[in-house]
PDB file of C-alpha atoms in Angstrom:
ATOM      1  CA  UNK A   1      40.784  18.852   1.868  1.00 44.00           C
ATOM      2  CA  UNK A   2      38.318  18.141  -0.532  1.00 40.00           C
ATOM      3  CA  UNK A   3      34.511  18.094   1.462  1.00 40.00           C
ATOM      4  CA  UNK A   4      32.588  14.570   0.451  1.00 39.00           C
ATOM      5  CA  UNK A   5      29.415  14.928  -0.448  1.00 46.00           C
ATOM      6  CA  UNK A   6      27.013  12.638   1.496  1.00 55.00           C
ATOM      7  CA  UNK A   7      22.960  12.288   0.448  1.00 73.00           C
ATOM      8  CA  UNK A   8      21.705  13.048   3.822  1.00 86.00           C
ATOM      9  CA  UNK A   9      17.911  12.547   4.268  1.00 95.00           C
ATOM     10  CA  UNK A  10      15.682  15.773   4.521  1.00 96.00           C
ATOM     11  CA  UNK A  11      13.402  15.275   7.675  1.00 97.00           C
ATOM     12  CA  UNK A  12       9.817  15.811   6.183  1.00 97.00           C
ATOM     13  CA  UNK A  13       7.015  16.823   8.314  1.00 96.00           C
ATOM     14  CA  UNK A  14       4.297  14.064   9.591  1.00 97.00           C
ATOM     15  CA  UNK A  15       0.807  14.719  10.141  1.00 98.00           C
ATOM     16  CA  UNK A  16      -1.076  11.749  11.664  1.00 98.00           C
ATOM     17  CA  UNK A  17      -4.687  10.961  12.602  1.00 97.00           C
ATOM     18  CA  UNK A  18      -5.873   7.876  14.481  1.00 97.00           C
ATOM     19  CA  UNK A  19      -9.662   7.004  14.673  1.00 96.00           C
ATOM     20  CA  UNK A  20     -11.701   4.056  16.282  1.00 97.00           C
ATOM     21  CA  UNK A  21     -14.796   2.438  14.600  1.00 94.00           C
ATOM     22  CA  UNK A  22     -15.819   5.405  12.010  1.00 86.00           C
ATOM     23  CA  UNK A  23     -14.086   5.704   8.513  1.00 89.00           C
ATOM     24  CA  UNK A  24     -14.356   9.397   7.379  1.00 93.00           C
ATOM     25  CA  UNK A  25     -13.908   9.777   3.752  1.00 96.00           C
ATOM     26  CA  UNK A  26     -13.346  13.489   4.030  1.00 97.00           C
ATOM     27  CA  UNK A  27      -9.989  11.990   5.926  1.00 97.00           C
ATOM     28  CA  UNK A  28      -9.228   9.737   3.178  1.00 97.00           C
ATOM     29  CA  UNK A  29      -9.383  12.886   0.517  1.00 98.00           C
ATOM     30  CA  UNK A  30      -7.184  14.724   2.847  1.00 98.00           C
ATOM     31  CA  UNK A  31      -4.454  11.875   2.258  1.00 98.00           C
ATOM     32  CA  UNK A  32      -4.948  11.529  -1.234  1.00 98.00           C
ATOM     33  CA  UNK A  33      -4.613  15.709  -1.351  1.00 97.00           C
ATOM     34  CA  UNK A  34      -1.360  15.337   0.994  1.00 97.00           C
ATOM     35  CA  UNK A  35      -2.228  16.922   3.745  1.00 97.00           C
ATOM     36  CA  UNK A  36      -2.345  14.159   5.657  1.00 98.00           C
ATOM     37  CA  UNK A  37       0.861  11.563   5.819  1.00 98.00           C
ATOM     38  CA  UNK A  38      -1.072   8.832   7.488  1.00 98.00           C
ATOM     39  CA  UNK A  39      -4.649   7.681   9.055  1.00 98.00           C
ATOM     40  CA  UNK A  40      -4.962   4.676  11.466  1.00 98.00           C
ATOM     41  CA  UNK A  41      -8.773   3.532  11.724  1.00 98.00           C
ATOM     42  CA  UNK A  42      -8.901   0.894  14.810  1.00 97.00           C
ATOM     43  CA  UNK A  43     -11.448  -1.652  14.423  1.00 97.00           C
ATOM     44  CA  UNK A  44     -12.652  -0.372  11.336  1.00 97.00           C
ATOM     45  CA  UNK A  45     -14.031  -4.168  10.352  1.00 97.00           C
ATOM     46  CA  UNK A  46     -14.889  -6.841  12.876  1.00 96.00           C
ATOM     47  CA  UNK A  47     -12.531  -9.389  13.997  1.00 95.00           C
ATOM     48  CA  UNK A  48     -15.384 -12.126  12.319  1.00 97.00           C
ATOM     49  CA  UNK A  49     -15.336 -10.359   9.181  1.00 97.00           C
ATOM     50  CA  UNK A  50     -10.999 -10.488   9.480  1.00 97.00           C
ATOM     51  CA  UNK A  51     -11.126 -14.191  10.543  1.00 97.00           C
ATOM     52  CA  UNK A  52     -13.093 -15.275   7.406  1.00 98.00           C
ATOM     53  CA  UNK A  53     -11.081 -13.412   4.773  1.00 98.00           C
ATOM     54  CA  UNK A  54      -7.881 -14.790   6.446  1.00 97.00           C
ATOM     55  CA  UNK A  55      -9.091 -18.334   6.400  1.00 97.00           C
ATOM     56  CA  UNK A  56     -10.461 -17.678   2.413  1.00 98.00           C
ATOM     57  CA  UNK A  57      -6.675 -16.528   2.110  1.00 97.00           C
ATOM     58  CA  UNK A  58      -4.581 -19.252   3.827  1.00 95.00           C
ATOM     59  CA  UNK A  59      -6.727 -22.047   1.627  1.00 96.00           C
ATOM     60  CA  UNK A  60      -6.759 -20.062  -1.736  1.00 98.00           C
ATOM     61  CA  UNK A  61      -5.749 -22.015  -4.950  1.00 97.00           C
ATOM     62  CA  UNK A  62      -4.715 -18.752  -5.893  1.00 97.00           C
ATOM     63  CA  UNK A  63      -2.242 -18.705  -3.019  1.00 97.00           C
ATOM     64  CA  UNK A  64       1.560 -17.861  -4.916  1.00 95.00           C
ATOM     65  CA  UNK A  65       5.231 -17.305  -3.346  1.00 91.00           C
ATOM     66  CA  UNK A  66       6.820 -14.250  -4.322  1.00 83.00           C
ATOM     67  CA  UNK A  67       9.668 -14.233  -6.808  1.00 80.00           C
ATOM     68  CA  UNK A  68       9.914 -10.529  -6.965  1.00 73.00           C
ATOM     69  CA  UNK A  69      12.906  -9.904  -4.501  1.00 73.00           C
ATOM     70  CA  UNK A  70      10.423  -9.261  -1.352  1.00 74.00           C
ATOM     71  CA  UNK A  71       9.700 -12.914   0.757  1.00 73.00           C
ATOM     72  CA  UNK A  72       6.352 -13.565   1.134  1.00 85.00           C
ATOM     73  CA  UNK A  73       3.045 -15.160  -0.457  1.00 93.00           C
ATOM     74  CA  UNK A  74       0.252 -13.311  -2.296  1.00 96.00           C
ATOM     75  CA  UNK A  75      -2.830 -13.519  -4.213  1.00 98.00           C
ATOM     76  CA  UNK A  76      -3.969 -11.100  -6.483  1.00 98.00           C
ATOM     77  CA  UNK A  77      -1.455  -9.074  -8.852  1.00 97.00           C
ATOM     78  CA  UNK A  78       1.351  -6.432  -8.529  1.00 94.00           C
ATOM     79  CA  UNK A  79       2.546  -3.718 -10.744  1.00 94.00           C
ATOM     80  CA  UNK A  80       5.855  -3.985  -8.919  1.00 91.00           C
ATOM     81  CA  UNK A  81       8.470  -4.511 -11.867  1.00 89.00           C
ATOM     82  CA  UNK A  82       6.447  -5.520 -14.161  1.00 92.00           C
ATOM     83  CA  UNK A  83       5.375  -3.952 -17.990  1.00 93.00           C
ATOM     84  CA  UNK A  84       1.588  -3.165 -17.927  1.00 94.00           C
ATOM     85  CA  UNK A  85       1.114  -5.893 -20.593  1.00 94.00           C
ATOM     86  CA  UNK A  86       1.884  -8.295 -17.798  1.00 95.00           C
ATOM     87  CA  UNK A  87       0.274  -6.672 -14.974  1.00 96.00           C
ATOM     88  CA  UNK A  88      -3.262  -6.779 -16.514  1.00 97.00           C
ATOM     89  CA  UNK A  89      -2.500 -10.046 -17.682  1.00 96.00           C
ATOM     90  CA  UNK A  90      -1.925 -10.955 -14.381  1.00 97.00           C
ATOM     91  CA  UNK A  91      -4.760  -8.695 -12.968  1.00 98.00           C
ATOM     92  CA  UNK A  92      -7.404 -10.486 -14.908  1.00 97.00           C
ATOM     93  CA  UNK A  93      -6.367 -14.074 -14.560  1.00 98.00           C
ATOM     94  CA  UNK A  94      -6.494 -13.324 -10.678  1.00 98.00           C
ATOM     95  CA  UNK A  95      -9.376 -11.984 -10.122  1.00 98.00           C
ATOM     96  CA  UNK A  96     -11.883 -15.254  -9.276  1.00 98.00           C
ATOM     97  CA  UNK A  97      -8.826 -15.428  -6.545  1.00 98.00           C
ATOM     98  CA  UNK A  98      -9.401 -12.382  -5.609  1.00 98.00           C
ATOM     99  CA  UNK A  99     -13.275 -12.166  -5.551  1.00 97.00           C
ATOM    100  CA  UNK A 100     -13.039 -15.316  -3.761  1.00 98.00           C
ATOM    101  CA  UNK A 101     -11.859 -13.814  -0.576  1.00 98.00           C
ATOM    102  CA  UNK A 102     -14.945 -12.206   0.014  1.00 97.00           C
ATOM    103  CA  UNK A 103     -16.785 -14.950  -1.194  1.00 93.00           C
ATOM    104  CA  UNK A 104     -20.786 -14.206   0.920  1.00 91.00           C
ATOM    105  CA  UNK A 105     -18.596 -11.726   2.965  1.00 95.00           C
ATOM    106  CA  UNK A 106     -19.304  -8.063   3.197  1.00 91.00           C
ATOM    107  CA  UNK A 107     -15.967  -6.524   1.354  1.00 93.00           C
ATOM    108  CA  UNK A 108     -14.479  -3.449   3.370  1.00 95.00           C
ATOM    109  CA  UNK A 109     -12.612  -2.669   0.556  1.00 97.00           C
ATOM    110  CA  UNK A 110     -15.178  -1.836  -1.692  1.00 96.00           C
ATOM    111  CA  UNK A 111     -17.193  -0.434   1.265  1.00 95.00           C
ATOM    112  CA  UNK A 112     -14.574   2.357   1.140  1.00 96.00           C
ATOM    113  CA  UNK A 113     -14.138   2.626  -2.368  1.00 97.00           C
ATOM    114  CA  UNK A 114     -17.722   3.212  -2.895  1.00 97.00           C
ATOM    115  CA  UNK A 115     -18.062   5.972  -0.423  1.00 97.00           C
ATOM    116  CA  UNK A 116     -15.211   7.374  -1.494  1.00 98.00           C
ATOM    117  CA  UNK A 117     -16.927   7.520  -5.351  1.00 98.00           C
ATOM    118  CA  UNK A 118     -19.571   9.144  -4.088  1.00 98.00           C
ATOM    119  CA  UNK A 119     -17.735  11.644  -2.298  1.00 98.00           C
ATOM    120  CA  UNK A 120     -15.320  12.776  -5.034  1.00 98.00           C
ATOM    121  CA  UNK A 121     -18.617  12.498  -7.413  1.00 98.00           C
ATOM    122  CA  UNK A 122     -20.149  15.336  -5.496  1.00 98.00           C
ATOM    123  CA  UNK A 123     -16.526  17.476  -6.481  1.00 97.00           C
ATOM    124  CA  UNK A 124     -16.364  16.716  -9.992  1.00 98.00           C
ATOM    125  CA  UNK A 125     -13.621  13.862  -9.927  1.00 98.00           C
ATOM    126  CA  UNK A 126     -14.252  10.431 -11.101  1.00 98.00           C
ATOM    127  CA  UNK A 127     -12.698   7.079  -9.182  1.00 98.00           C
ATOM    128  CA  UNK A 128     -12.343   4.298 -11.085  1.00 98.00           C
ATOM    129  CA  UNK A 129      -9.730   1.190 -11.793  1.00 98.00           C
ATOM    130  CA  UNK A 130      -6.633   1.662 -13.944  1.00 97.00           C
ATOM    131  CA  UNK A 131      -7.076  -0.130 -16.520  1.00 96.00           C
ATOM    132  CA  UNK A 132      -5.704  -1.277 -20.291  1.00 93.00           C
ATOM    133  CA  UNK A 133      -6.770  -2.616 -23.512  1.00 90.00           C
ATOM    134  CA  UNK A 134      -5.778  -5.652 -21.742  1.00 89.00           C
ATOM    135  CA  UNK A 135      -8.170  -5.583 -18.811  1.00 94.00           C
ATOM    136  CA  UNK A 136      -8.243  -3.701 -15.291  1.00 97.00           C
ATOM    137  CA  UNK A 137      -6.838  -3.934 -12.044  1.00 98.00           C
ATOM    138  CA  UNK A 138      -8.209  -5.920  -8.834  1.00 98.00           C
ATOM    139  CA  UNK A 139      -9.931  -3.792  -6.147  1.00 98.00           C
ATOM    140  CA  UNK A 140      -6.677  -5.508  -3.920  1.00 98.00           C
ATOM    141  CA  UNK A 141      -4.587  -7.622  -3.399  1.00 97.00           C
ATOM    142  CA  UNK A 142      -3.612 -10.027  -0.414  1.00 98.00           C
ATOM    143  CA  UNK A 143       0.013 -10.125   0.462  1.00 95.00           C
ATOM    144  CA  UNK A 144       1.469 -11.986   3.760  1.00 93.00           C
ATOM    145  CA  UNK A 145       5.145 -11.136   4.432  1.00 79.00           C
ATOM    146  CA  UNK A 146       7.417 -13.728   5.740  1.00 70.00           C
ATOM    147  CA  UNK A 147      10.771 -11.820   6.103  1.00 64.00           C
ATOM    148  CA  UNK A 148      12.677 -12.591   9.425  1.00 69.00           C
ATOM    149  CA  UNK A 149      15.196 -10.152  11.055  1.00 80.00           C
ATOM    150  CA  UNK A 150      14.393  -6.646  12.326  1.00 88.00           C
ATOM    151  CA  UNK A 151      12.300  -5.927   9.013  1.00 89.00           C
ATOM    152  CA  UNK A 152       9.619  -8.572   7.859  1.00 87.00           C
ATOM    153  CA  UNK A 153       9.020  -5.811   4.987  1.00 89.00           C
ATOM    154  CA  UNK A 154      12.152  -3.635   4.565  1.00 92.00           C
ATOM    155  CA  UNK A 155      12.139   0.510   4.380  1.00 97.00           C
ATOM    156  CA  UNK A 156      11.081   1.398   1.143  1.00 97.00           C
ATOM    157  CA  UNK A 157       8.781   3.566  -0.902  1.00 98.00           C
ATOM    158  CA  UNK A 158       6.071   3.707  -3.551  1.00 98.00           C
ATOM    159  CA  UNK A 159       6.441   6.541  -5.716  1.00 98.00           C
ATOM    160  CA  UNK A 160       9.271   5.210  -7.241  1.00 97.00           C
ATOM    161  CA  UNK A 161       7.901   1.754  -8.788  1.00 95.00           C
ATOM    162  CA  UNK A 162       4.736   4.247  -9.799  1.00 96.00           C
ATOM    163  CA  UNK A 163       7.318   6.875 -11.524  1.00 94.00           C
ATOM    164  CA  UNK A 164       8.792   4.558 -13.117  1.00 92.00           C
ATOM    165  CA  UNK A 165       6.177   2.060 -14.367  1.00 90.00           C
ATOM    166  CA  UNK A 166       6.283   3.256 -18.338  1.00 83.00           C
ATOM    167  CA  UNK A 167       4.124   5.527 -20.540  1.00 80.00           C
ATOM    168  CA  UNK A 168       1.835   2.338 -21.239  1.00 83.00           C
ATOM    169  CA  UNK A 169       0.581   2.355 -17.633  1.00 92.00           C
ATOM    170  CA  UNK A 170      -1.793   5.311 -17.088  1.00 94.00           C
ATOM    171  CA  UNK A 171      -1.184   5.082 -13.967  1.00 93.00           C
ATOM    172  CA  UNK A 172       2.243   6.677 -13.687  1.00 93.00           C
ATOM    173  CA  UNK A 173       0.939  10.287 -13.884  1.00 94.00           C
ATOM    174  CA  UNK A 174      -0.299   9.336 -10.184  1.00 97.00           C
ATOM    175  CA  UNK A 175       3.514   9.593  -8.727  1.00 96.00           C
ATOM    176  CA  UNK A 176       3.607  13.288  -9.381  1.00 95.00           C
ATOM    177  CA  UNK A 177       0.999  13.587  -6.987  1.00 97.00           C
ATOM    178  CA  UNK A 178       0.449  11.000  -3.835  1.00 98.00           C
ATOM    179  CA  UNK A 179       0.753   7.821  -3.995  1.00 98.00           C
ATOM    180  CA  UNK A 180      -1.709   6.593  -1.385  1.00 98.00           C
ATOM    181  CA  UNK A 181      -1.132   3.362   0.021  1.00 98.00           C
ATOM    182  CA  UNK A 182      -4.227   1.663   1.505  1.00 98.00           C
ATOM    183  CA  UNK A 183      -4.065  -1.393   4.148  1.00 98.00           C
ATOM    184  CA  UNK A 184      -6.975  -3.858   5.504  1.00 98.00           C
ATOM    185  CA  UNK A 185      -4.829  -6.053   8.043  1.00 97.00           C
ATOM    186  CA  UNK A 186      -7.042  -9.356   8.578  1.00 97.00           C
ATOM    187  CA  UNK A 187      -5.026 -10.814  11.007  1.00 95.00           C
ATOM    188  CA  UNK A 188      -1.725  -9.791  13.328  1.00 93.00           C
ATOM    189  CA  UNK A 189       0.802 -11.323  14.629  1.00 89.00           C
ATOM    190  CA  UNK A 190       0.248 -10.802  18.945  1.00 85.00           C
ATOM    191  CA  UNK A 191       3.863  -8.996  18.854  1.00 85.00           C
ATOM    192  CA  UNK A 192       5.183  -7.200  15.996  1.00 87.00           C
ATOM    193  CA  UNK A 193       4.468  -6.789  12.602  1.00 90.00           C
ATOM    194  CA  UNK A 194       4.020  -3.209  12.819  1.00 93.00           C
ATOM    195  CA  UNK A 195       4.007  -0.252  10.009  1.00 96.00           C
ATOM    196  CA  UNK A 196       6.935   1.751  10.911  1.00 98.00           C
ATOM    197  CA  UNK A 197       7.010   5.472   8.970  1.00 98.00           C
ATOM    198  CA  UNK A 198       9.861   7.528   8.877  1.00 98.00           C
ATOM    199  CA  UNK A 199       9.641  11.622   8.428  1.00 98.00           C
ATOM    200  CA  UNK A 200      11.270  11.403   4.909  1.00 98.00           C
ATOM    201  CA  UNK A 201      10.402  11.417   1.511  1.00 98.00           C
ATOM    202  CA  UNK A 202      12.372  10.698  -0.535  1.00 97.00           C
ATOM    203  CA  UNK A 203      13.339  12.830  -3.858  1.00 96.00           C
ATOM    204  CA  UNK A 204      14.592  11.092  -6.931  1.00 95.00           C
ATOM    205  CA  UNK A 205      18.198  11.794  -6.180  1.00 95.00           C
ATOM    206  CA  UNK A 206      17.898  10.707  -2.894  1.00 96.00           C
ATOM    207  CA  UNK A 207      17.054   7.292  -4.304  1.00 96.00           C
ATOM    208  CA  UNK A 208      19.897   7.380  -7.024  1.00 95.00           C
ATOM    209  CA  UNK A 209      21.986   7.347  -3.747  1.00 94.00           C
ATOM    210  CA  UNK A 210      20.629   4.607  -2.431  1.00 95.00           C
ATOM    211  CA  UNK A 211      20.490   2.505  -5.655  1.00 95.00           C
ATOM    212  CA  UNK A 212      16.846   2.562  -5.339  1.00 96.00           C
ATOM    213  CA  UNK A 213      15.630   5.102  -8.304  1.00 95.00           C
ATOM    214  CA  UNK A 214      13.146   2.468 -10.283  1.00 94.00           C
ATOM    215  CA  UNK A 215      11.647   0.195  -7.124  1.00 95.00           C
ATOM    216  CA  UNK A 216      11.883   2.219  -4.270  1.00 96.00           C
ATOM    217  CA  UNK A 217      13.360  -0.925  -1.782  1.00 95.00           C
ATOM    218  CA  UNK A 218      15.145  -1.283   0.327  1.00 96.00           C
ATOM    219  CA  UNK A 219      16.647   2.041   1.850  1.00 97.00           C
ATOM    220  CA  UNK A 220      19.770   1.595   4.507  1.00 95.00           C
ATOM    221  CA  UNK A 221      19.123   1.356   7.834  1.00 94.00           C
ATOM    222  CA  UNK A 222      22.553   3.544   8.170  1.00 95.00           C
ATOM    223  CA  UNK A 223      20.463   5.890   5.892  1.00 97.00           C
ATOM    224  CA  UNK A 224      17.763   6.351   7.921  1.00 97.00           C
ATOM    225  CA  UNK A 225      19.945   6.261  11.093  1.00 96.00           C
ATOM    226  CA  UNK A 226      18.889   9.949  12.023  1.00 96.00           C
ATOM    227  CA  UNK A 227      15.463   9.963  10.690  1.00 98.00           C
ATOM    228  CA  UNK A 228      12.564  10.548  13.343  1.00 98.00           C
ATOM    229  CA  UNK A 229      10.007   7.298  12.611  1.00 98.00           C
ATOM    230  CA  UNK A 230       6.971   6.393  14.390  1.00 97.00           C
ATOM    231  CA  UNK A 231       5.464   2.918  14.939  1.00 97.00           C
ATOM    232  CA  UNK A 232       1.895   2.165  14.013  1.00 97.00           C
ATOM    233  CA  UNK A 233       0.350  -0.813  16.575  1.00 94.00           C
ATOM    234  CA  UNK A 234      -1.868  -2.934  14.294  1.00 95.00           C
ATOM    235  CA  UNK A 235      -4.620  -5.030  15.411  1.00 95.00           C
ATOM    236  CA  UNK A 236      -7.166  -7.981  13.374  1.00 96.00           C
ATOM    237  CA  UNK A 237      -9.915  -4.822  11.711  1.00 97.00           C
ATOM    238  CA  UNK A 238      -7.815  -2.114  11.657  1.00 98.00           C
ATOM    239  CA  UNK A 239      -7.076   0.123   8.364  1.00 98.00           C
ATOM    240  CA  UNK A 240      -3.251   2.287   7.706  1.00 98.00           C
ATOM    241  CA  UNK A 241      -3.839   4.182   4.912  1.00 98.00           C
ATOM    242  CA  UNK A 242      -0.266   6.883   4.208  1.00 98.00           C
ATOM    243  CA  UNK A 243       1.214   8.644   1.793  1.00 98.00           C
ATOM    244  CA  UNK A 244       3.385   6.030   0.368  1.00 98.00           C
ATOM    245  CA  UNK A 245       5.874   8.915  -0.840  1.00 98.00           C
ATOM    246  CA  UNK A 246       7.327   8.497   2.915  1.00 98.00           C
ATOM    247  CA  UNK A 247       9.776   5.649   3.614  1.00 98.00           C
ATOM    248  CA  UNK A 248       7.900   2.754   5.352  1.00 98.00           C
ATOM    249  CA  UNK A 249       8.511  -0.845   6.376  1.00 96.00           C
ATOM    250  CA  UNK A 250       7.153  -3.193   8.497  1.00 93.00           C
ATOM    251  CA  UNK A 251       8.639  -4.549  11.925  1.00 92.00           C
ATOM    252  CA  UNK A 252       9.612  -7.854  12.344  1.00 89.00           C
ATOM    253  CA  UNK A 253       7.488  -9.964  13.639  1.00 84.00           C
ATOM    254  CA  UNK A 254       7.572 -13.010  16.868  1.00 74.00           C
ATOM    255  CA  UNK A 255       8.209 -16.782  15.489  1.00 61.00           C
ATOM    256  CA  UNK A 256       5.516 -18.059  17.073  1.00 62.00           C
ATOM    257  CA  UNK A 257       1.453 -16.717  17.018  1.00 66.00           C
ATOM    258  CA  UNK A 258      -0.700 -15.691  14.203  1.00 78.00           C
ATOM    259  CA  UNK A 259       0.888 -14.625  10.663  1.00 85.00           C
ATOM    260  CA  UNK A 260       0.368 -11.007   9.200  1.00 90.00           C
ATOM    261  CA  UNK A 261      -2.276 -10.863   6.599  1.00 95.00           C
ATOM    262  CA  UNK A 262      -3.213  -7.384   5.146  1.00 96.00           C
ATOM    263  CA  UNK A 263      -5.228  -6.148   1.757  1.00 98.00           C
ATOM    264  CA  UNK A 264      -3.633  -3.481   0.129  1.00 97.00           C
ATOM    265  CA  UNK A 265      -4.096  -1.246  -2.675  1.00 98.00           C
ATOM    266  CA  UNK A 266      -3.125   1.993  -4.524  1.00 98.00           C
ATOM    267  CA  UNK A 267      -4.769   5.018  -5.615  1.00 98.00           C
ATOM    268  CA  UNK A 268      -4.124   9.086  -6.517  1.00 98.00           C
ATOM    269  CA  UNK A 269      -4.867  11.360  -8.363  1.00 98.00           C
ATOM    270  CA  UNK A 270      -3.733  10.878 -12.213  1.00 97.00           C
ATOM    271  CA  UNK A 271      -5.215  14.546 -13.240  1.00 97.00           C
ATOM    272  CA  UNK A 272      -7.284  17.083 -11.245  1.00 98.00           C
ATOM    273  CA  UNK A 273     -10.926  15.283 -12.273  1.00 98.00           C
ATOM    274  CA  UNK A 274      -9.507  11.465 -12.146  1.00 98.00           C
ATOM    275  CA  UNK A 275      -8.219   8.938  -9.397  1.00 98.00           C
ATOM    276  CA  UNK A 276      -6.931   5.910 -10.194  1.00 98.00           C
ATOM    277  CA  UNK A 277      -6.711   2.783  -8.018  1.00 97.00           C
ATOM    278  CA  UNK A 278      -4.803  -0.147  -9.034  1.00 98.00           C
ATOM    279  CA  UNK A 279      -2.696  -2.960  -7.046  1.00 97.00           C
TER     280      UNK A 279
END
């Protein structure tokens, strides 16, 4: 009998590191350099700081469903699919929104961002915003997912969507490194809502299998049957930043209570002396 050839998912090792209060940027590096898969940073803001960014969110005129294929609301702007004519388009008519949600407020995410500058500074690499004749990207972007079911977010990853953004984004050299995904979660839902990681990333033929090879989402749960995963808890102030090469999704999350609200944005390394960080 003929043998039938099945894609079955390689189990990737997982290195994880879970901090309260302090935010390390030598730990951040260590993601970005993949030797980390994923950092958890409990109560890295305070729960006053998440409660005003969250109400600057729910009453933003700025505030947009998603029509991309993934349920949810946003504001900001997303490479996802899109040409980088469009994205920076997008990125620049967004940004008051996007300032806005830090209106007066000290903003974690460029708290980070800064330190981080300074740190690769002292090595010789520059951070900075992809950008375009057209403009340049938003420090983030706020995103809360409304899917119901097991998944509010489905498994997926982001190296694909990055790989295959186009020679006019400078930002696609990044997916031949990591692809670090950074989250701010302003408010959580009291049950659920969770970032689930599996131990497997993904290789481009892997995602031809799945149908997946330009966005990335969603992977089979069937696929991922065997795959070891591990659930991150999230709470109002904490920070997930992974290696967004790995197949993630987020949990579903309880009908009633408070919706999920996070900040997230990318950055990598696009050459040896250059990170780029983009939405």
């Amino acid at each position: 009998m003929p043998k039938q050839i099945t894609q079955v998912p390689a189990i990737s090792p997982v290195s994880i590191r879970e901090r309260t209060g302090s935010i390390n940027t030598a730990d951040i590096i260590s993601v970005l350099k993949g030797e980390l898969t994923a950092l958890h940073i409990k109560q890295a803001f305070s729960t006053e700081l998440a409660e005003e960014i969250t109400t600057n969110f729910i009453g933003s005129s700025g505030l947009r469903e998603r029509k991309d294929g993934v349920p949810g609301q946003y504001v900001g702007a997303s490479h996802y699919r899109k040409d980088a004519a469009s994205y920076f388009a997008d990125a620049e008519a967004a940004r008051p929104y996007v300032e806005a949600l830090f209106e007066n407020l000290v903003d974690p995410v460029r708290a980070i961002f800064a330190a981080l500058k300074r740190e690769l500074h002292t090595q010789g690499i520059e951070l900075r915003l992809a950008r375009s004749e057209r403009g340049q990207a938003n420090v983030c972007r706020a995103i809360s997912w409304s899917g119901r079911g097991t998944f509010s977010l489905d498994p997926h990853d982001d190296v694909a969507q990055v790989l295959c953004a186009g020679n006019d984004y400078e930002l696609s050299s990044v997916a031949h490194n990591t692809v670090a995904a950074l989250n701010f979660y302003p408010s959580m839902p009291e049950e659920g809502g969770n970032l689930k990681l599996w131990s497997h990333k993904p290789t481009v033929a892997d995602r031809i299998s799945q149908g997946v090879e330009t966005t990335g989402y969603p992977y089979s749960a069937a696929y991922l049957e065997a795959v070891p995963c591990r659930e991150f808890q999230l709470k109002a102030g904490d920070i997930a930043l992974i290696d967004g090469g790995f197949v993630h999704g987020v949990t579903g999350q309880s009908g009633n209570g408070k919706r999920r609200v996070l900040l997230n944005c990318f950055f990598g390394f696009a050459r040896p002396d250059l990170v780029l960080w983009w939405t």
